[in-house]
Amino acid sequence: MPGQRLSVVVTRRLPEAVETRMTELFDVELRESDRPMDRDELVDAMRRADVLVPCIADRIEGGMLGQAGDRLKLIANYGAGVDHIDVSTARQRGVLVSNTPGVMTDDTADMVMALMLGVLRRVPEGMAVMQEGNWQGWSPTAFMGGRIAGKRLGILGMGRIGQAVAKRAGAFGMQVHYHNRRRLHEDTEAELQATYWDSLDQMIARMDVISVNCPHTPSTFHLMNARRLKLMKPDAVIVNTSRGEVIDENALTRMLRADEIAGAGLDVFEKGREVNPRLRELSNVVLLPHMGSATREGRAEMGEKVLINIKTFADGHRPPDLVVPSML
């Protein structure tokens, strides 16, 4: 759409620098509240926008796209994951979808390690005692956790983030194993010192720590179901910074409560912000509010990618981070 000043609707508050730059480049409608839009508000936004800038909390279904009219031409997602957008229906209606891949790789990988350490070294329990003023002093048997060095780490999904986790885990002295839709090139395996498992079941049964780093797709929904969770060793832990839907959360909760799994570190949940209340009661679980990409640097870089995608589209070219159904 060269030469045209695009109408852009942003569904949530973005970093101030990103919003300022958008205002300079486009005819922007910014969100004054950080409350997520409901279904009707999203449909109305799509009707009056050339470009919609949503985030993971905005579920854009096929039926909603059918009500959007013909004005909408681009959904420039603020985030890498697009499982909340019906990409196939969007493309059928002539609406392009872009995302922001790569910018949160290091931030999310850092959070994986933080969750591993938090669970294995019982960090939240120690913090709670200090904050409550109940510490009775050092004891030889108090707050004993597990050493991270020497542990076998099984990475489920060896894309950008999985490989970044592997590098960090290697530096901590962990033994890196992985399962992926496609095996990595032998040079990459050698660099990461990673062992490939064709069988996910066999890998799970032998690991001390499982890190979920695969996207949510129809084929990965409940990939870690009750049967696979039961394959885990009783002293193993699981960490998820990817998508909550990959793990059967009810099954995981039951097994944690029964001490059939030693612990879990979760930054994402199967039903979004509706966290299973029984998880909150467990001392062997570290829960975080989807903080994996929450760094100032990462969120600013995500905004830059959104701006580039919209500006490239406005200039009549294909957005550099265009999402197509074959990628999903």
mmCIF file of C-alpha atoms in Angstrom:
data_model
loop_
_atom_site.group_PDB
_atom_site.id
_atom_site.type_symbol
_atom_site.label_atom_id
_atom_site.label_comp_id
_atom_site.label_asym_id
_atom_site.label_seq_id
_atom_site.Cartn_x
_atom_site.Cartn_y
_atom_site.Cartn_z
ATOM 1 C CA MET A 1 0.000 0.000 0.000
ATOM 2 C CA PRO A 2 2.715 2.487 -1.021
ATOM 3 C CA GLY A 3 2.086 6.165 -0.389
ATOM 4 C CA GLN A 4 -0.828 5.546 1.967
ATOM 5 C CA ARG A 5 -0.681 6.456 5.662
ATOM 6 C CA LEU A 6 -1.985 3.300 7.252
ATOM 7 C CA SER A 7 -4.555 3.149 10.004
ATOM 8 C CA VAL A 8 -3.075 1.002 12.798
ATOM 9 C CA VAL A 9 -4.922 -0.192 15.911
ATOM 10 C CA VAL A 10 -2.850 -1.443 18.859
ATOM 11 C CA THR A 11 -4.674 -3.766 21.273
ATOM 12 C CA ARG A 12 -2.454 -3.320 24.365
ATOM 13 C CA ARG A 13 -0.032 -0.805 25.865
ATOM 14 C CA LEU A 14 3.434 -1.116 24.322
ATOM 15 C CA PRO A 15 6.764 0.363 25.475
ATOM 16 C CA GLU A 16 6.603 4.155 25.238
ATOM 17 C CA ALA A 17 9.370 4.415 22.634
ATOM 18 C CA VAL A 18 7.540 1.952 20.377
ATOM 19 C CA GLU A 19 4.236 3.804 20.692
ATOM 20 C CA THR A 20 5.965 7.128 19.949
ATOM 21 C CA ARG A 21 7.602 5.782 16.803
ATOM 22 C CA MET A 22 4.317 4.266 15.620
ATOM 23 C CA THR A 23 2.611 7.625 16.038
ATOM 24 C CA GLU A 24 5.302 9.242 13.884
ATOM 25 C CA LEU A 25 4.951 6.689 11.085
ATOM 26 C CA PHE A 26 1.268 5.770 10.982
ATOM 27 C CA ASP A 27 -2.250 6.896 11.819
ATOM 28 C CA VAL A 28 -2.287 5.026 15.132
ATOM 29 C CA GLU A 29 -5.002 4.309 17.643
ATOM 30 C CA LEU A 30 -3.194 3.448 20.877
ATOM 31 C CA ARG A 31 -4.715 1.584 23.796
ATOM 32 C CA GLU A 32 -5.051 3.774 26.906
ATOM 33 C CA SER A 33 -5.863 0.810 29.143
ATOM 34 C CA ASP A 34 -3.752 -2.332 29.468
ATOM 35 C CA ARG A 35 -6.911 -4.402 29.825
ATOM 36 C CA PRO A 36 -7.203 -7.004 27.038
ATOM 37 C CA MET A 37 -9.865 -6.307 24.429
ATOM 38 C CA ASP A 38 -12.875 -8.609 24.497
ATOM 39 C CA ARG A 39 -14.150 -10.386 21.388
ATOM 40 C CA ASP A 40 -16.468 -7.569 20.257
ATOM 41 C CA GLU A 41 -13.779 -4.938 20.766
ATOM 42 C CA LEU A 42 -11.320 -6.947 18.658
ATOM 43 C CA VAL A 43 -13.845 -7.321 15.847
ATOM 44 C CA ASP A 44 -14.552 -3.568 15.922
ATOM 45 C CA ALA A 45 -10.816 -2.857 15.872
ATOM 46 C CA MET A 46 -10.345 -5.055 12.804
ATOM 47 C CA ARG A 47 -13.195 -3.289 11.017
ATOM 48 C CA ARG A 48 -11.613 0.149 11.345
ATOM 49 C CA ALA A 49 -7.938 -0.782 10.869
ATOM 50 C CA ASP A 50 -5.691 -1.447 7.913
ATOM 51 C CA VAL A 51 -3.284 -3.046 10.377
ATOM 52 C CA LEU A 52 -4.033 -4.683 13.724
ATOM 53 C CA VAL A 53 -1.228 -5.054 16.290
ATOM 54 C CA PRO A 54 -2.345 -7.759 18.752
ATOM 55 C CA CYS A 55 -0.455 -9.826 21.309
ATOM 56 C CA ILE A 56 -0.742 -13.347 22.702
ATOM 57 C CA ALA A 57 -3.723 -12.471 24.909
ATOM 58 C CA ASP A 58 -5.841 -11.583 21.858
ATOM 59 C CA ARG A 59 -7.498 -14.698 20.413
ATOM 60 C CA ILE A 60 -8.364 -13.991 16.782
ATOM 61 C CA GLU A 61 -10.574 -16.779 15.482
ATOM 62 C CA GLY A 62 -11.862 -17.493 11.995
ATOM 63 C CA GLY A 63 -15.391 -16.348 12.833
ATOM 64 C CA MET A 64 -14.079 -13.012 14.053
ATOM 65 C CA LEU A 65 -12.097 -12.527 10.852
ATOM 66 C CA GLY A 66 -15.287 -13.232 8.929
ATOM 67 C CA GLN A 67 -16.937 -10.278 10.689
ATOM 68 C CA ALA A 68 -14.000 -7.932 10.169
ATOM 69 C CA GLY A 69 -14.958 -6.658 6.736
ATOM 70 C CA ASP A 70 -12.529 -5.938 3.918
ATOM 71 C CA ARG A 71 -10.390 -3.113 5.293
ATOM 72 C CA LEU A 72 -7.977 -5.182 7.377
ATOM 73 C CA LYS A 73 -4.892 -6.170 5.376
ATOM 74 C CA LEU A 74 -2.206 -7.042 7.969
ATOM 75 C CA ILE A 75 -2.099 -8.512 11.482
ATOM 76 C CA ALA A 76 1.328 -7.480 12.804
ATOM 77 C CA ASN A 77 1.571 -9.622 15.912
ATOM 78 C CA TYR A 78 3.591 -8.298 18.857
ATOM 79 C CA GLY A 79 5.227 -11.617 19.720
ATOM 80 C CA ALA A 80 6.692 -14.702 18.074
ATOM 81 C CA GLY A 81 3.911 -17.210 18.739
ATOM 82 C CA VAL A 82 0.834 -17.010 16.515
ATOM 83 C CA ASP A 83 -1.217 -19.933 17.830
ATOM 84 C CA HIS A 84 -3.803 -17.389 19.029
ATOM 85 C CA ILE A 85 -4.449 -16.299 15.423
ATOM 86 C CA ASP A 86 -6.281 -18.335 12.778
ATOM 87 C CA VAL A 87 -3.543 -17.787 10.197
ATOM 88 C CA SER A 88 -5.135 -20.008 7.535
ATOM 89 C CA THR A 89 -8.449 -18.139 7.609
ATOM 90 C CA ALA A 90 -6.626 -14.811 7.623
ATOM 91 C CA ARG A 91 -4.691 -15.754 4.478
ATOM 92 C CA GLN A 92 -7.870 -16.991 2.790
ATOM 93 C CA ARG A 93 -9.391 -13.573 3.401
ATOM 94 C CA GLY A 94 -6.334 -11.795 2.017
ATOM 95 C CA VAL A 95 -5.007 -10.729 5.424
ATOM 96 C CA LEU A 96 -1.279 -11.172 5.984
ATOM 97 C CA VAL A 97 0.112 -12.154 9.382
ATOM 98 C CA SER A 98 3.574 -11.230 10.668
ATOM 99 C CA ASN A 99 5.340 -11.931 13.952
ATOM 100 C CA THR A 100 8.553 -11.082 15.825
ATOM 101 C CA PRO A 101 10.801 -14.170 15.814
ATOM 102 C CA GLY A 102 14.249 -14.367 17.370
ATOM 103 C CA VAL A 103 14.241 -11.338 19.661
ATOM 104 C CA MET A 104 13.205 -13.207 22.823
ATOM 105 C CA THR A 105 15.523 -16.185 22.386
ATOM 106 C CA ASP A 106 18.132 -15.234 24.971
ATOM 107 C CA ASP A 107 15.610 -13.821 27.428
ATOM 108 C CA THR A 108 13.492 -16.976 27.403
ATOM 109 C CA ALA A 109 16.528 -19.255 27.623
ATOM 110 C CA ASP A 110 17.710 -17.283 30.653
ATOM 111 C CA MET A 111 14.317 -17.839 32.270
ATOM 112 C CA VAL A 112 14.525 -21.583 31.620
ATOM 113 C CA MET A 113 17.741 -21.687 33.635
ATOM 114 C CA ALA A 114 16.209 -19.487 36.341
ATOM 115 C CA LEU A 115 13.269 -21.870 36.695
ATOM 116 C CA MET A 116 15.556 -24.912 36.785
ATOM 117 C CA LEU A 117 17.613 -23.365 39.563
ATOM 118 C CA GLY A 118 14.513 -22.127 41.364
ATOM 119 C CA VAL A 119 12.994 -25.608 41.485
ATOM 120 C CA LEU A 120 16.146 -27.648 42.044
ATOM 121 C CA ARG A 121 17.597 -25.311 44.702
ATOM 122 C CA ARG A 122 14.223 -24.519 46.341
ATOM 123 C CA VAL A 123 14.707 -20.776 45.956
ATOM 124 C CA PRO A 124 11.045 -19.717 46.531
ATOM 125 C CA GLU A 125 10.901 -21.716 49.778
ATOM 126 C CA GLY A 126 13.999 -19.981 51.060
ATOM 127 C CA MET A 127 12.652 -16.572 50.057
ATOM 128 C CA ALA A 128 9.337 -17.249 51.800
ATOM 129 C CA VAL A 129 11.044 -18.117 55.087
ATOM 130 C CA MET A 130 13.146 -14.943 54.951
ATOM 131 C CA GLN A 131 10.215 -12.699 54.032
ATOM 132 C CA GLU A 132 8.062 -14.188 56.807
ATOM 133 C CA GLY A 133 10.857 -13.725 59.365
ATOM 134 C CA ASN A 134 10.864 -17.415 60.285
ATOM 135 C CA TRP A 135 14.509 -18.264 59.608
ATOM 136 C CA GLN A 136 16.043 -20.055 62.584
ATOM 137 C CA GLY A 137 19.612 -19.904 61.276
ATOM 138 C CA TRP A 138 21.782 -22.231 59.239
ATOM 139 C CA SER A 139 21.210 -25.966 59.556
ATOM 140 C CA PRO A 140 23.023 -28.886 57.873
ATOM 141 C CA THR A 141 19.731 -30.398 56.699
ATOM 142 C CA ALA A 142 17.661 -27.309 55.853
ATOM 143 C CA PHE A 143 16.492 -26.487 52.306
ATOM 144 C CA MET A 144 18.538 -29.215 50.664
ATOM 145 C CA GLY A 145 17.958 -29.216 46.927
ATOM 146 C CA GLY A 146 19.651 -30.832 43.964
ATOM 147 C CA ARG A 147 22.898 -29.937 42.224
ATOM 148 C CA ILE A 148 22.372 -28.795 38.628
ATOM 149 C CA ALA A 149 25.799 -29.906 37.346
ATOM 150 C CA GLY A 150 25.770 -33.458 36.036
ATOM 151 C CA LYS A 151 22.002 -33.556 35.556
ATOM 152 C CA ARG A 152 20.605 -34.907 32.282
ATOM 153 C CA LEU A 153 18.533 -32.216 30.546
ATOM 154 C CA GLY A 154 15.988 -33.288 27.936
ATOM 155 C CA ILE A 155 14.993 -30.421 25.639
ATOM 156 C CA LEU A 156 11.645 -30.836 23.895
ATOM 157 C CA GLY A 157 11.932 -28.637 20.803
ATOM 158 C CA MET A 158 15.376 -27.660 19.539
ATOM 159 C CA GLY A 159 14.703 -24.426 17.680
ATOM 160 C CA ARG A 160 16.316 -21.089 18.505
ATOM 161 C CA ILE A 161 15.315 -21.141 22.156
ATOM 162 C CA GLY A 162 16.051 -24.825 22.651
ATOM 163 C CA GLN A 163 19.564 -24.355 21.283
ATOM 164 C CA ALA A 164 20.117 -21.307 23.480
ATOM 165 C CA VAL A 165 19.033 -23.376 26.485
ATOM 166 C CA ALA A 166 21.458 -26.133 25.436
ATOM 167 C CA LYS A 167 24.377 -23.676 25.390
ATOM 168 C CA ARG A 168 23.545 -22.378 28.842
ATOM 169 C CA ALA A 169 22.968 -25.846 30.249
ATOM 170 C CA GLY A 170 26.327 -26.991 28.922
ATOM 171 C CA ALA A 171 28.013 -24.107 30.720
ATOM 172 C CA PHE A 172 26.342 -25.301 33.938
ATOM 173 C CA GLY A 173 27.781 -28.775 33.441
ATOM 174 C CA MET A 174 24.532 -30.460 32.411
ATOM 175 C CA GLN A 175 24.341 -33.315 29.915
ATOM 176 C CA VAL A 176 22.199 -32.119 27.001
ATOM 177 C CA HIS A 177 19.700 -34.377 25.227
ATOM 178 C CA TYR A 178 16.922 -33.375 22.856
ATOM 179 C CA HIS A 179 13.922 -34.484 20.826
ATOM 180 C CA ASN A 180 12.882 -32.471 17.813
ATOM 181 C CA ARG A 181 10.714 -32.807 14.743
ATOM 182 C CA ARG A 182 13.910 -32.815 12.689
ATOM 183 C CA ARG A 183 17.360 -33.822 13.837
ATOM 184 C CA LEU A 184 19.948 -31.038 13.913
ATOM 185 C CA HIS A 185 22.942 -31.050 11.592
ATOM 186 C CA GLU A 186 25.791 -33.090 13.041
ATOM 187 C CA ASP A 187 27.984 -29.983 13.303
ATOM 188 C CA THR A 188 25.342 -28.231 15.428
ATOM 189 C CA GLU A 189 24.963 -31.327 17.595
ATOM 190 C CA ALA A 190 28.706 -31.428 18.116
ATOM 191 C CA GLU A 191 28.858 -27.734 18.983
ATOM 192 C CA LEU A 192 26.077 -28.123 21.555
ATOM 193 C CA GLN A 193 27.326 -31.531 22.702
ATOM 194 C CA ALA A 194 23.716 -32.651 22.418
ATOM 195 C CA THR A 195 22.400 -36.196 22.094
ATOM 196 C CA TYR A 196 19.406 -36.721 19.800
ATOM 197 C CA TRP A 197 16.526 -39.029 20.710
ATOM 198 C CA ASP A 198 14.176 -40.138 17.965
ATOM 199 C CA SER A 199 11.826 -41.520 20.626
ATOM 200 C CA LEU A 200 10.389 -38.861 22.925
ATOM 201 C CA ASP A 201 9.177 -41.532 25.339
ATOM 202 C CA GLN A 202 12.619 -43.056 25.723
ATOM 203 C CA MET A 203 14.215 -39.657 26.303
ATOM 204 C CA ILE A 204 11.677 -38.607 28.917
ATOM 205 C CA ALA A 205 12.200 -41.774 30.952
ATOM 206 C CA ARG A 206 15.926 -41.088 31.347
ATOM 207 C CA MET A 207 16.081 -37.342 32.052
ATOM 208 C CA ASP A 208 16.516 -35.476 35.336
ATOM 209 C CA VAL A 209 15.071 -32.250 33.897
ATOM 210 C CA ILE A 210 12.650 -31.767 30.982
ATOM 211 C CA SER A 211 12.504 -28.337 29.323
ATOM 212 C CA VAL A 212 9.507 -27.687 27.051
ATOM 213 C CA ASN A 213 10.543 -25.367 24.228
ATOM 214 C CA CYS A 214 8.289 -26.391 21.342
ATOM 215 C CA PRO A 215 5.437 -24.255 19.953
ATOM 216 C CA HIS A 216 1.774 -25.027 20.517
ATOM 217 C CA THR A 217 0.288 -26.637 17.409
ATOM 218 C CA PRO A 218 -2.448 -29.260 16.963
ATOM 219 C CA SER A 219 0.278 -31.923 17.008
ATOM 220 C CA THR A 220 1.864 -30.658 20.256
ATOM 221 C CA PHE A 221 -1.357 -30.142 22.252
ATOM 222 C CA HIS A 222 -0.895 -32.222 25.434
ATOM 223 C CA LEU A 223 2.277 -33.682 23.991
ATOM 224 C CA MET A 224 3.255 -34.114 27.639
ATOM 225 C CA ASN A 225 0.080 -35.982 28.523
ATOM 226 C CA ALA A 226 -0.574 -38.162 31.579
ATOM 227 C CA ARG A 227 1.041 -41.210 29.977
ATOM 228 C CA ARG A 228 4.254 -39.367 29.148
ATOM 229 C CA LEU A 229 4.384 -37.575 32.484
ATOM 230 C CA LYS A 230 4.247 -40.985 34.159
ATOM 231 C CA LEU A 231 7.393 -41.942 32.236
ATOM 232 C CA MET A 232 9.363 -39.287 34.118
ATOM 233 C CA LYS A 233 11.564 -40.383 37.006
ATOM 234 C CA PRO A 234 10.096 -39.607 40.437
ATOM 235 C CA ASP A 235 13.043 -37.294 41.187
ATOM 236 C CA ALA A 236 12.810 -35.462 37.837
ATOM 237 C CA VAL A 237 11.480 -31.942 37.275
ATOM 238 C CA ILE A 238 9.817 -30.266 34.313
ATOM 239 C CA VAL A 239 10.117 -26.647 33.148
ATOM 240 C CA ASN A 240 7.832 -24.925 30.646
ATOM 241 C CA THR A 241 8.425 -21.476 29.138
ATOM 242 C CA SER A 242 6.780 -22.231 25.785
ATOM 243 C CA ARG A 243 3.009 -22.750 25.790
ATOM 244 C CA GLY A 244 0.864 -24.121 28.581
ATOM 245 C CA GLU A 245 -1.198 -26.260 26.224
ATOM 246 C CA VAL A 246 1.768 -28.567 25.566
ATOM 247 C CA ILE A 247 1.391 -30.067 29.078
ATOM 248 C CA ASP A 248 -1.748 -31.665 30.486
ATOM 249 C CA GLU A 249 -1.877 -29.346 33.484
ATOM 250 C CA ASN A 250 -4.412 -31.384 35.466
ATOM 251 C CA ALA A 251 -2.347 -34.544 35.084
ATOM 252 C CA LEU A 252 0.817 -32.676 36.044
ATOM 253 C CA THR A 253 -0.873 -31.244 39.146
ATOM 254 C CA ARG A 254 -2.088 -34.668 40.272
ATOM 255 C CA MET A 255 1.382 -36.163 39.897
ATOM 256 C CA LEU A 256 3.095 -33.302 41.699
ATOM 257 C CA ARG A 257 0.652 -33.602 44.604
ATOM 258 C CA ALA A 258 1.309 -37.357 44.741
ATOM 259 C CA ASP A 259 5.112 -36.839 44.657
ATOM 260 C CA GLU A 260 5.302 -38.823 41.418
ATOM 261 C CA ILE A 261 7.272 -35.902 39.913
ATOM 262 C CA ALA A 262 9.747 -33.983 42.062
ATOM 263 C CA GLY A 263 8.926 -30.468 40.869
ATOM 264 C CA ALA A 264 7.924 -28.068 38.115
ATOM 265 C CA GLY A 265 8.807 -24.560 36.981
ATOM 266 C CA LEU A 266 6.009 -22.985 34.945
ATOM 267 C CA ASP A 267 5.954 -19.613 33.198
ATOM 268 C CA VAL A 268 2.917 -20.501 31.036
ATOM 269 C CA PHE A 269 -0.358 -22.238 31.761
ATOM 270 C CA GLU A 270 -2.877 -24.263 29.829
ATOM 271 C CA LYS A 271 -5.721 -21.782 30.326
ATOM 272 C CA GLY A 272 -3.738 -18.568 30.122
ATOM 273 C CA ARG A 273 -4.019 -16.528 33.308
ATOM 274 C CA GLU A 274 -6.424 -19.033 34.890
ATOM 275 C CA VAL A 275 -3.878 -20.982 36.914
ATOM 276 C CA ASN A 276 -4.948 -24.264 38.485
ATOM 277 C CA PRO A 277 -5.418 -23.238 42.158
ATOM 278 C CA ARG A 278 -4.015 -26.578 43.353
ATOM 279 C CA LEU A 279 -0.679 -25.657 41.773
ATOM 280 C CA ARG A 280 -0.441 -22.613 44.044
ATOM 281 C CA GLU A 281 -0.546 -24.848 47.114
ATOM 282 C CA LEU A 282 2.554 -26.861 46.200
ATOM 283 C CA SER A 283 5.984 -26.041 47.602
ATOM 284 C CA ASN A 284 7.737 -27.989 44.822
ATOM 285 C CA VAL A 285 6.395 -25.715 42.075
ATOM 286 C CA VAL A 286 7.715 -22.350 40.899
ATOM 287 C CA LEU A 287 5.026 -20.269 39.159
ATOM 288 C CA LEU A 288 5.767 -17.137 37.148
ATOM 289 C CA PRO A 289 3.343 -14.804 35.278
ATOM 290 C CA HIS A 290 4.594 -15.401 31.702
ATOM 291 C CA MET A 291 7.797 -13.433 32.269
ATOM 292 C CA GLY A 292 10.042 -15.292 29.815
ATOM 293 C CA SER A 293 10.386 -12.400 27.363
ATOM 294 C CA ALA A 294 9.905 -9.619 29.907
ATOM 295 C CA THR A 295 13.079 -7.613 29.517
ATOM 296 C CA ARG A 296 13.212 -3.970 28.504
ATOM 297 C CA GLU A 297 15.591 -4.842 25.688
ATOM 298 C CA GLY A 298 13.492 -7.728 24.379
ATOM 299 C CA ARG A 299 10.191 -5.862 24.408
ATOM 300 C CA ALA A 300 11.772 -2.899 22.622
ATOM 301 C CA GLU A 301 13.220 -5.201 19.948
ATOM 302 C CA MET A 302 9.821 -6.848 19.502
ATOM 303 C CA GLY A 303 8.361 -3.410 18.869
ATOM 304 C CA GLU A 304 11.071 -2.629 16.323
ATOM 305 C CA LYS A 305 10.188 -5.780 14.412
ATOM 306 C CA VAL A 306 6.505 -4.841 14.412
ATOM 307 C CA LEU A 307 7.396 -1.396 13.055
ATOM 308 C CA ILE A 308 9.592 -2.867 10.327
ATOM 309 C CA ASN A 309 6.902 -5.338 9.287
ATOM 310 C CA ILE A 310 4.258 -2.606 9.022
ATOM 311 C CA LYS A 311 6.558 -0.111 7.294
ATOM 312 C CA THR A 312 7.709 -2.703 4.756
ATOM 313 C CA PHE A 313 4.090 -3.584 4.034
ATOM 314 C CA ALA A 314 3.176 0.106 3.734
ATOM 315 C CA ASP A 315 5.944 0.483 1.149
ATOM 316 C CA GLY A 316 4.386 -2.250 -0.967
ATOM 317 C CA HIS A 317 6.697 -5.105 -0.034
ATOM 318 C CA ARG A 318 6.345 -8.429 1.743
ATOM 319 C CA PRO A 319 6.842 -8.078 5.522
ATOM 320 C CA PRO A 320 10.159 -9.710 6.445
ATOM 321 C CA ASP A 321 8.557 -11.779 9.222
ATOM 322 C CA LEU A 322 5.552 -12.985 7.244
ATOM 323 C CA VAL A 323 3.882 -16.085 8.717
ATOM 324 C CA VAL A 324 2.486 -18.693 6.326
ATOM 325 C CA PRO A 325 0.466 -21.808 7.267
ATOM 326 C CA SER A 326 3.287 -24.136 6.167
ATOM 327 C CA MET A 327 5.448 -22.694 8.967
ATOM 328 C CA LEU A 328 2.994 -23.750 11.662
#
